Coordinates of C-alpha atoms and ligand atoms in Angstrom, one line a residue:
M1 CA -14.6 22.3 45.1
E2 CA -12.2 23.0 42.3
N3 CA -9.0 21.8 44.1
Q4 CA -10.7 18.7 45.5
E5 CA -8.5 15.5 45.2
P6 CA -10.1 12.8 43.0
N7 CA -11.5 9.9 45.1
H8 CA -9.0 7.0 45.3
V9 CA -10.6 4.0 43.6
R10 CA -9.6 0.7 45.2
R11 CA -8.9 -2.2 42.9
V12 CA -11.2 -5.2 43.1
R13 CA -10.1 -7.6 45.8
Y14 CA -9.8 -11.3 44.8
K15 CA -9.8 -14.5 46.8
G16 CA -6.6 -16.5 47.0
T17 CA -3.2 -15.6 45.5
H18 CA -4.2 -15.3 41.9
P19 CA -7.0 -13.3 40.2
K20 CA -9.4 -15.6 38.3
A21 CA -12.0 -13.2 36.9
F22 CA -11.1 -11.0 34.0
R23 CA -12.0 -7.7 35.8
E24 CA -9.6 -8.7 38.6
K25 CA -6.6 -9.0 36.4
Y26 CA -5.4 -5.5 37.2
K27 CA -1.8 -6.2 36.4
E28 CA -2.2 -7.9 33.1
L29 CA -4.9 -5.4 32.0
Q30 CA -2.2 -2.7 31.9
P31 CA 0.6 -4.9 30.5
E32 CA 2.9 -1.9 29.9
L33 CA 3.1 -1.2 33.7
Y34 CA 3.9 -4.8 34.7
A35 CA 6.6 -6.0 32.4
D36 CA 7.9 -8.8 34.7
D37 CA 4.5 -10.3 35.3
V38 CA 3.7 -10.2 31.6
A39 CA 7.0 -11.9 30.8
K40 CA 6.2 -14.6 33.4
V41 CA 2.8 -15.3 31.8
M42 CA 4.3 -15.4 28.3
D43 CA 7.1 -17.8 29.4
Q44 CA 4.3 -20.2 30.4
G45 CA 3.0 -20.1 26.8
R46 CA 0.0 -18.0 27.7
T47 CA -1.2 -14.6 26.5
P48 CA -1.6 -12.0 29.3
A49 CA -5.1 -10.6 29.6
G50 CA -5.6 -7.4 27.7
M51 CA -2.7 -8.1 25.4
H52 CA -2.2 -9.8 22.0
R53 CA 0.9 -11.6 20.8
S54 CA 1.5 -10.8 17.2
I55 CA 2.1 -13.9 15.0
C56 CA 4.7 -14.5 12.3
V57 CA 6.3 -11.1 12.9
D58 CA 9.7 -11.9 11.3
E59 CA 8.1 -13.7 8.3
I60 CA 5.7 -10.7 7.7
L61 CA 8.5 -8.2 7.9
E62 CA 10.5 -10.2 5.4
I63 CA 7.6 -10.2 3.0
L64 CA 6.7 -6.5 3.4
K65 CA 10.3 -5.3 3.1
V66 CA 9.3 -2.0 4.7
K67 CA 11.7 0.9 3.9
P68 CA 12.0 4.4 5.4
G69 CA 9.8 6.9 3.6
E70 CA 7.1 4.4 2.5
I71 CA 3.4 4.6 3.0
G72 CA 1.6 1.4 4.2
L73 CA -1.5 0.1 5.8
D74 CA -2.1 -2.2 8.7
A75 CA -5.7 -3.3 7.9
T76 CA -6.2 -5.0 11.2
L77 CA -4.5 -2.9 13.9
G78 CA -5.6 -5.0 17.0
Y79 CA -3.1 -4.5 19.8
G80 CA -0.7 -2.8 17.4
G81 CA 2.1 -5.4 17.7
H82 CA 2.7 -5.7 13.9
S83 CA 2.2 -1.9 13.5
H84 CA 4.8 -1.2 16.1
E85 CA 7.4 -3.4 14.4
I86 CA 6.6 -1.8 11.0
L87 CA 6.8 1.7 12.4
K88 CA 10.4 1.1 13.6
L89 CA 11.4 0.5 10.0
L90 CA 9.4 3.3 8.4
Q91 CA 11.4 6.3 9.7
P92 CA 12.5 8.8 8.5
G93 CA 9.7 10.1 6.4
G94 CA 7.3 7.1 6.3
R95 CA 3.7 6.9 7.3
L96 CA 1.6 4.0 8.5
Y97 CA -2.2 4.0 8.2
A98 CA -3.9 1.6 10.6
I99 CA -7.5 0.6 10.7
D100 CA -9.8 -1.7 12.8
V101 CA -13.5 -2.0 13.3
D102 CA -13.3 -2.4 17.1
P103 CA -14.4 0.9 18.8
F104 CA -13.1 -0.2 22.2
E105 CA -9.7 -1.6 21.6
L106 CA -8.8 1.0 18.8
P107 CA -8.4 4.0 21.1
R108 CA -6.4 1.9 23.7
T109 CA -4.0 0.9 21.0
Q110 CA -3.8 4.4 19.6
E111 CA -2.9 5.7 23.1
R112 CA -0.3 2.9 23.6
L113 CA 1.4 3.6 20.3
Q114 CA 1.3 7.4 20.9
T115 CA 3.0 6.8 24.3
L116 CA 5.7 4.9 22.5
G117 CA 6.3 8.0 20.3
Y118 CA 4.2 7.4 17.3
G119 CA 2.0 10.5 16.8
P120 CA -0.4 11.3 14.0
D121 CA 2.5 12.5 11.8
V122 CA 3.7 8.9 11.4
L123 CA 0.7 6.8 12.4
V124 CA -2.8 7.6 11.2
I125 CA -5.4 5.5 12.9
Q126 CA -9.1 5.2 11.8
K127 CA -12.1 3.1 12.7
L128 CA -12.8 1.5 9.3
N129 CA -13.7 -1.9 7.9
F130 CA -11.0 -3.1 5.5
S131 CA -13.8 -3.8 3.0
N132 CA -13.7 -0.1 2.4
I133 CA -9.9 0.1 1.7
D134 CA -10.8 2.0 -1.6
R135 CA -12.2 4.9 0.5
L136 CA -9.0 5.1 2.5
V137 CA -6.8 5.1 -0.6
V138 CA -8.5 8.2 -1.8
E139 CA -6.8 9.9 1.2
T140 CA -3.5 8.0 1.3
G141 CA -2.7 7.5 -2.4
P142 CA -1.3 4.1 -3.6
L143 CA 0.2 2.0 -0.8
H144 CA 3.7 0.4 -0.8
F145 CA 2.5 -2.4 1.5
V146 CA -0.6 -3.8 3.2
L147 CA -0.9 -6.2 6.1
A148 CA -4.1 -8.0 7.2
D149 CA -4.0 -10.3 10.2
L150 CA -7.5 -11.7 10.1
G151 CA -10.0 -12.7 12.8
V152 CA -10.0 -11.7 16.4
S153 CA -7.4 -10.4 18.9
S154 CA -6.7 -12.0 22.3
M155 CA -8.1 -8.9 24.0
Q156 CA -11.4 -9.5 22.3
I157 CA -11.5 -13.3 23.0
D158 CA -10.4 -12.8 26.7
N159 CA -13.0 -10.2 27.5
P160 CA -16.1 -12.1 28.7
E161 CA -18.3 -9.0 28.0
R162 CA -17.6 -9.4 24.3
G163 CA -19.0 -13.0 24.2
F164 CA -16.3 -14.6 22.0
S165 CA -15.4 -17.5 24.3
F166 CA -17.6 -20.4 25.4
K167 CA -15.3 -21.0 28.3
V168 CA -16.5 -18.0 30.3
E169 CA -20.0 -16.7 31.1
G170 CA -20.9 -13.6 29.0
P171 CA -23.5 -12.2 26.7
L172 CA -23.7 -14.2 23.4
D173 CA -22.6 -11.2 21.3
L174 CA -19.5 -12.0 19.1
R175 CA -19.5 -8.6 17.3
L176 CA -16.2 -7.0 16.5
N177 CA -18.0 -3.7 16.6
P178 CA -20.8 -4.1 19.3
K179 CA -22.1 -0.6 18.4
S180 CA -23.3 -1.9 15.0
G181 CA -25.4 -4.8 13.7
N182 CA -27.0 -7.6 15.9
P183 CA -25.4 -9.9 18.4
A184 CA -25.3 -13.7 17.8
S185 CA -28.1 -14.2 20.3
A186 CA -30.4 -12.2 18.0
L187 CA -29.2 -14.1 14.9
L188 CA -30.1 -17.5 16.5
K189 CA -33.6 -16.3 17.1
T190 CA -34.3 -15.3 13.5
I191 CA -32.3 -17.8 11.4
S192 CA -33.9 -20.9 10.0
Q193 CA -32.6 -24.3 11.0
G194 CA -31.5 -25.0 7.4
R195 CA -29.5 -21.7 7.2
L196 CA -27.9 -22.4 10.6
E197 CA -26.7 -25.7 9.4
E198 CA -25.2 -24.1 6.3
I199 CA -23.4 -21.5 8.4
L200 CA -22.0 -24.2 10.7
V201 CA -20.6 -26.1 7.6
E202 CA -19.5 -23.1 5.4
N203 CA -17.9 -21.1 8.2
A204 CA -16.4 -23.8 10.4
D205 CA -16.7 -27.3 8.7
E206 CA -18.7 -28.5 11.8
P207 CA -19.3 -32.2 11.3
Y208 CA -22.2 -32.3 13.8
F209 CA -24.1 -29.4 12.2
E210 CA -27.4 -31.3 12.1
P211 CA -27.8 -32.2 15.8
I212 CA -26.4 -28.9 16.9
A213 CA -28.7 -26.7 14.7
N214 CA -31.7 -28.9 15.7
A215 CA -30.9 -28.6 19.4
I216 CA -30.6 -24.8 19.1
K217 CA -33.8 -24.3 17.2
T218 CA -35.8 -26.8 19.3
H219 CA -34.6 -25.0 22.5
L220 CA -35.8 -21.7 21.1
S221 CA -39.1 -23.0 19.8
K222 CA -40.0 -24.1 23.3
G223 CA -39.8 -20.4 24.4
R224 CA -36.5 -20.8 26.1
V225 CA -33.7 -18.3 25.6
I226 CA -30.1 -18.5 24.4
E227 CA -28.6 -15.2 25.6
T228 CA -25.3 -16.2 27.1
T229 CA -22.1 -18.0 26.0
T230 CA -22.5 -20.8 28.5
Q231 CA -26.2 -21.4 27.7
L232 CA -25.1 -22.1 24.1
Q233 CA -22.2 -24.2 25.2
K234 CA -24.6 -26.3 27.4
I235 CA -27.0 -26.8 24.4
I236 CA -24.1 -28.0 22.2
T237 CA -22.8 -30.3 25.0
D238 CA -26.2 -31.9 25.5
A239 CA -26.8 -32.3 21.7
L240 CA -23.5 -34.3 21.4
E241 CA -24.1 -36.6 24.4
F242 CA -24.3 -39.5 21.8
L243 CA -20.6 -39.2 20.9
P244 CA -18.3 -42.1 22.1
K245 CA -17.3 -41.5 25.7
A246 CA -13.6 -41.9 25.1
N247 CA -13.1 -38.6 23.3
R248 CA -16.4 -36.9 24.1
K249 CA -15.1 -34.1 26.2
E250 CA -12.4 -33.1 23.6
D251 CA -14.8 -33.5 20.6
I252 CA -17.4 -31.3 22.3
K253 CA -14.8 -28.7 23.0
K254 CA -13.8 -28.6 19.3
S255 CA -17.5 -28.4 18.3
C256 CA -18.0 -25.5 20.6
Q257 CA -14.9 -23.7 19.2
R258 CA -16.2 -24.3 15.6
C259 CA -19.8 -23.2 16.4
F260 CA -18.6 -20.0 18.1
Q261 CA -16.3 -19.4 15.1
A262 CA -19.1 -20.0 12.6
L263 CA -21.4 -17.6 14.4
R264 CA -18.7 -14.9 14.7
I265 CA -18.0 -15.1 11.0
A266 CA -21.8 -14.8 10.3
V267 CA -22.5 -12.0 12.7
N268 CA -19.6 -9.9 11.4
D269 CA -20.0 -10.9 7.7
E270 CA -16.3 -11.7 7.8
F271 CA -16.2 -13.5 4.4
G272 CA -18.1 -10.7 2.7
A273 CA -15.6 -8.1 4.1
L274 CA -12.6 -10.3 3.1
D275 CA -14.0 -10.8 -0.5
K276 CA -14.4 -7.1 -1.0
F277 CA -11.0 -6.3 0.5
L278 CA -9.3 -8.9 -1.8
E279 CA -11.1 -7.6 -4.8
K280 CA -10.0 -3.9 -4.1
L281 CA -6.5 -4.7 -3.0
P282 CA -4.6 -4.5 -6.3
E283 CA -6.1 -1.0 -7.0
A284 CA -4.8 0.1 -3.6
L285 CA -1.2 -0.9 -4.2
T286 CA 1.6 0.8 -6.1
A287 CA 3.5 -1.1 -8.8
G288 CA 5.8 -3.5 -6.8
G289 CA 3.6 -3.1 -3.7
R290 CA 3.6 -6.0 -1.3
V291 CA 0.7 -7.6 0.6
A292 CA 0.8 -10.1 3.4
I293 CA -2.4 -11.8 4.8
L294 CA -2.4 -14.0 7.9
S295 CA -5.5 -16.3 8.1
F296 CA -6.7 -18.7 10.7
H297 CA -9.0 -21.2 9.1
S298 CA -9.6 -22.9 5.8
G299 CA -12.5 -20.6 4.8
E300 CA -10.3 -17.5 5.0
D301 CA -7.2 -19.1 3.5
R302 CA -9.1 -20.5 0.5
R303 CA -10.4 -17.0 -0.3
V304 CA -6.9 -15.4 -0.1
K305 CA -5.3 -18.2 -2.1
K306 CA -8.0 -18.0 -4.9
S307 CA -7.9 -14.2 -5.2
F308 CA -4.1 -14.1 -5.3
Q309 CA -3.9 -16.9 -7.9
R310 CA -6.6 -15.3 -10.1
F311 CA -4.9 -11.9 -10.1
F312 CA -1.6 -13.6 -10.8
R313 CA -3.0 -15.4 -13.8
E314 CA -4.4 -12.1 -15.0
G315 CA -1.0 -10.4 -14.7
V316 CA -2.2 -8.1 -11.9
Y317 CA 0.2 -9.6 -9.4
S318 CA 3.7 -10.4 -10.6
E319 CA 4.4 -12.9 -7.8
V320 CA 2.3 -14.8 -5.3
A321 CA 3.2 -17.2 -2.4
P322 CA 3.4 -20.7 -4.0
D323 CA 2.5 -22.2 -0.6
P324 CA 1.3 -20.8 2.7
I325 CA 4.0 -20.0 5.2
R326 CA 3.4 -21.6 8.7
P327 CA 4.7 -20.2 12.0
S328 CA 7.7 -22.1 13.3
V329 CA 7.3 -25.0 15.8
Q330 CA 9.0 -22.8 18.4
E331 CA 6.4 -20.0 17.9
C332 CA 3.5 -22.5 18.1
N333 CA 5.0 -23.9 21.3
T334 CA 5.3 -20.5 23.0
N335 CA 2.0 -19.2 21.5
P336 CA -0.6 -21.9 20.9
R337 CA -2.9 -19.3 19.2
A338 CA -0.4 -19.4 16.3
R339 CA -1.0 -23.0 15.5
S340 CA -3.7 -22.6 12.9
A341 CA -2.1 -19.5 11.2
K342 CA -1.3 -19.5 7.4
L343 CA 0.5 -16.6 5.8
R344 CA 0.2 -15.7 2.1
W345 CA 1.8 -12.9 0.1
A346 CA 1.5 -11.2 -3.3
V347 CA 3.4 -8.5 -5.2
K348 CA 1.6 -6.1 -7.5
A349 CA 2.9 -6.1 -11.1
Ligands
LIG401 C1 -5.7 -10.9 15.0 S1 -6.2 -9.3 15.4 C2 -4.9 -8.3 14.8 C3 -3.7 -8.2 15.8 C4 -2.6 -7.3 15.3 N1 -2.0 -7.7 14.1 C5 -1.5 -7.2 16.4 O1 -0.3 -7.4 16.1 O2 -1.9 -6.8 17.5 C6 -7.4 -8.9 14.2 C7 -8.0 -7.6 14.3 O3 -8.7 -7.3 13.1 C8 -9.9 -6.6 13.4 N2 -10.8 -6.8 12.2 C9 -11.4 -8.0 11.9 N3 -12.1 -7.8 10.8 C10 -11.9 -6.5 10.3 C11 -12.4 -5.8 9.2 N4 -13.2 -6.3 8.3 N5 -11.9 -4.5 9.1 C12 -11.1 -4.0 10.0 N6 -10.6 -4.6 11.1 C13 -11.0 -5.9 11.3 C14 -10.4 -7.2 14.7 O4 -11.2 -6.3 15.3 C15 -9.0 -7.4 15.4 O5 -8.7 -6.3 16.2

C-alpha cells in the first residue's frame, strides 16, 4: 500500500471552448503556471480568476520610499502584489510583515511568495485584523512604512462561494473571514428596517434605500428566505421596477453593487476596523515613517482624510497628502477595478 501511486484526478470538463464556471477555470486558478493565458486575459482589460491586479503600484512605491534594511507592514496582503514589489526593494537586511483576515487566500499567497524566494526571514505573514496593529508592533518594533489597500481582492469577489458578487449564484455570505462572525443572510434576518436603511445610506450612499430595505424586510416577514446572492439581486431588481425604463437596467446594477458593498462593510465592521487602525497608526510608525492608504469609496476616503488631517494639525504627522492621488487613465483603462481608487499618504513627525 505504501508505494501506491496517488489517483489521478481529472479536471472538470466544460462545454464549448471556454470555461464559464469559476471551478472550471483551471488555468487561471493557477495563474503562475499559465503566464501566456494570464497575459491574454489582462490585455483584454480583465482580471484572471484567482488573481488580483495591484493598483497604483508605482505611486505607492514613490510614497513609501522603501529602502534596504527597513521594517515595514503590508496591512492588507491579498494576492501579495504590492508586497512582492516592496520585498524587491527591502533587501539586503529588510523585513516585511504582512497581515490579512482571509484564512483561505492568506496561505495561498504565503506559498506563492515563498516559491518566489521570500521565506520567513524576510517576510512574516500573520492572520490578523489591521485594527490590532498595536499588537503586531509589540513584536516588530516601530515601522518605517505601512501600506493598506482597503476592501476586497479580486480572488474574493470572483469566488462565488464567498458571496461577494450579485452576478453569480452563491451563498449570501460576504465575510472576509468566513470562519468568524455571521454571514449577510443572517444579518438581514435580524436587522430592523430602519437600521438597514441607515446601513445602505451610511455605507454606500444608496439613493433607493427605502424601497430596497422595505422589499427585503417584507420578503422576510412573509416567511420567505434570502440565502443566496441572486435571491437578493432579484428582490432589489423587483423593488426598483418603478425606475424610468431608459436607464433602469444600469441603475439597478449600480444599486445592486451599492447594496452588496453596504452589507459587506456591515458584516465585516470595516469602518470600525479602519477607525481603530487610523487611530493606532502614528504610534506604530518611527519618526519619519510613511503610510499609504488606498481606498475605494467615499466612506473610507473620508475617514482616512479626516484622521490624517487631524493628526497633521496636532503635529503628529509632519506632512499629509493635500489631495488624493488617482490612478492614471491608462491604469483605469487596463484595470477597470482601479477606477474608484483614491490614494492618500502621511509622514510621521
Ligand atoms: C484590495 S485587497 C489587497 C490586495 C493587495 N494589495 C495585492 O496587491 O494583492 C484587500 C485585502 O485586505 C484584506 N482586509 C480587509 N480588511 C482587513 C482588515 N481589517 N484587516 C486585515 N486585512 C483586511 C482583505 O481580506 C483583502 O485580502
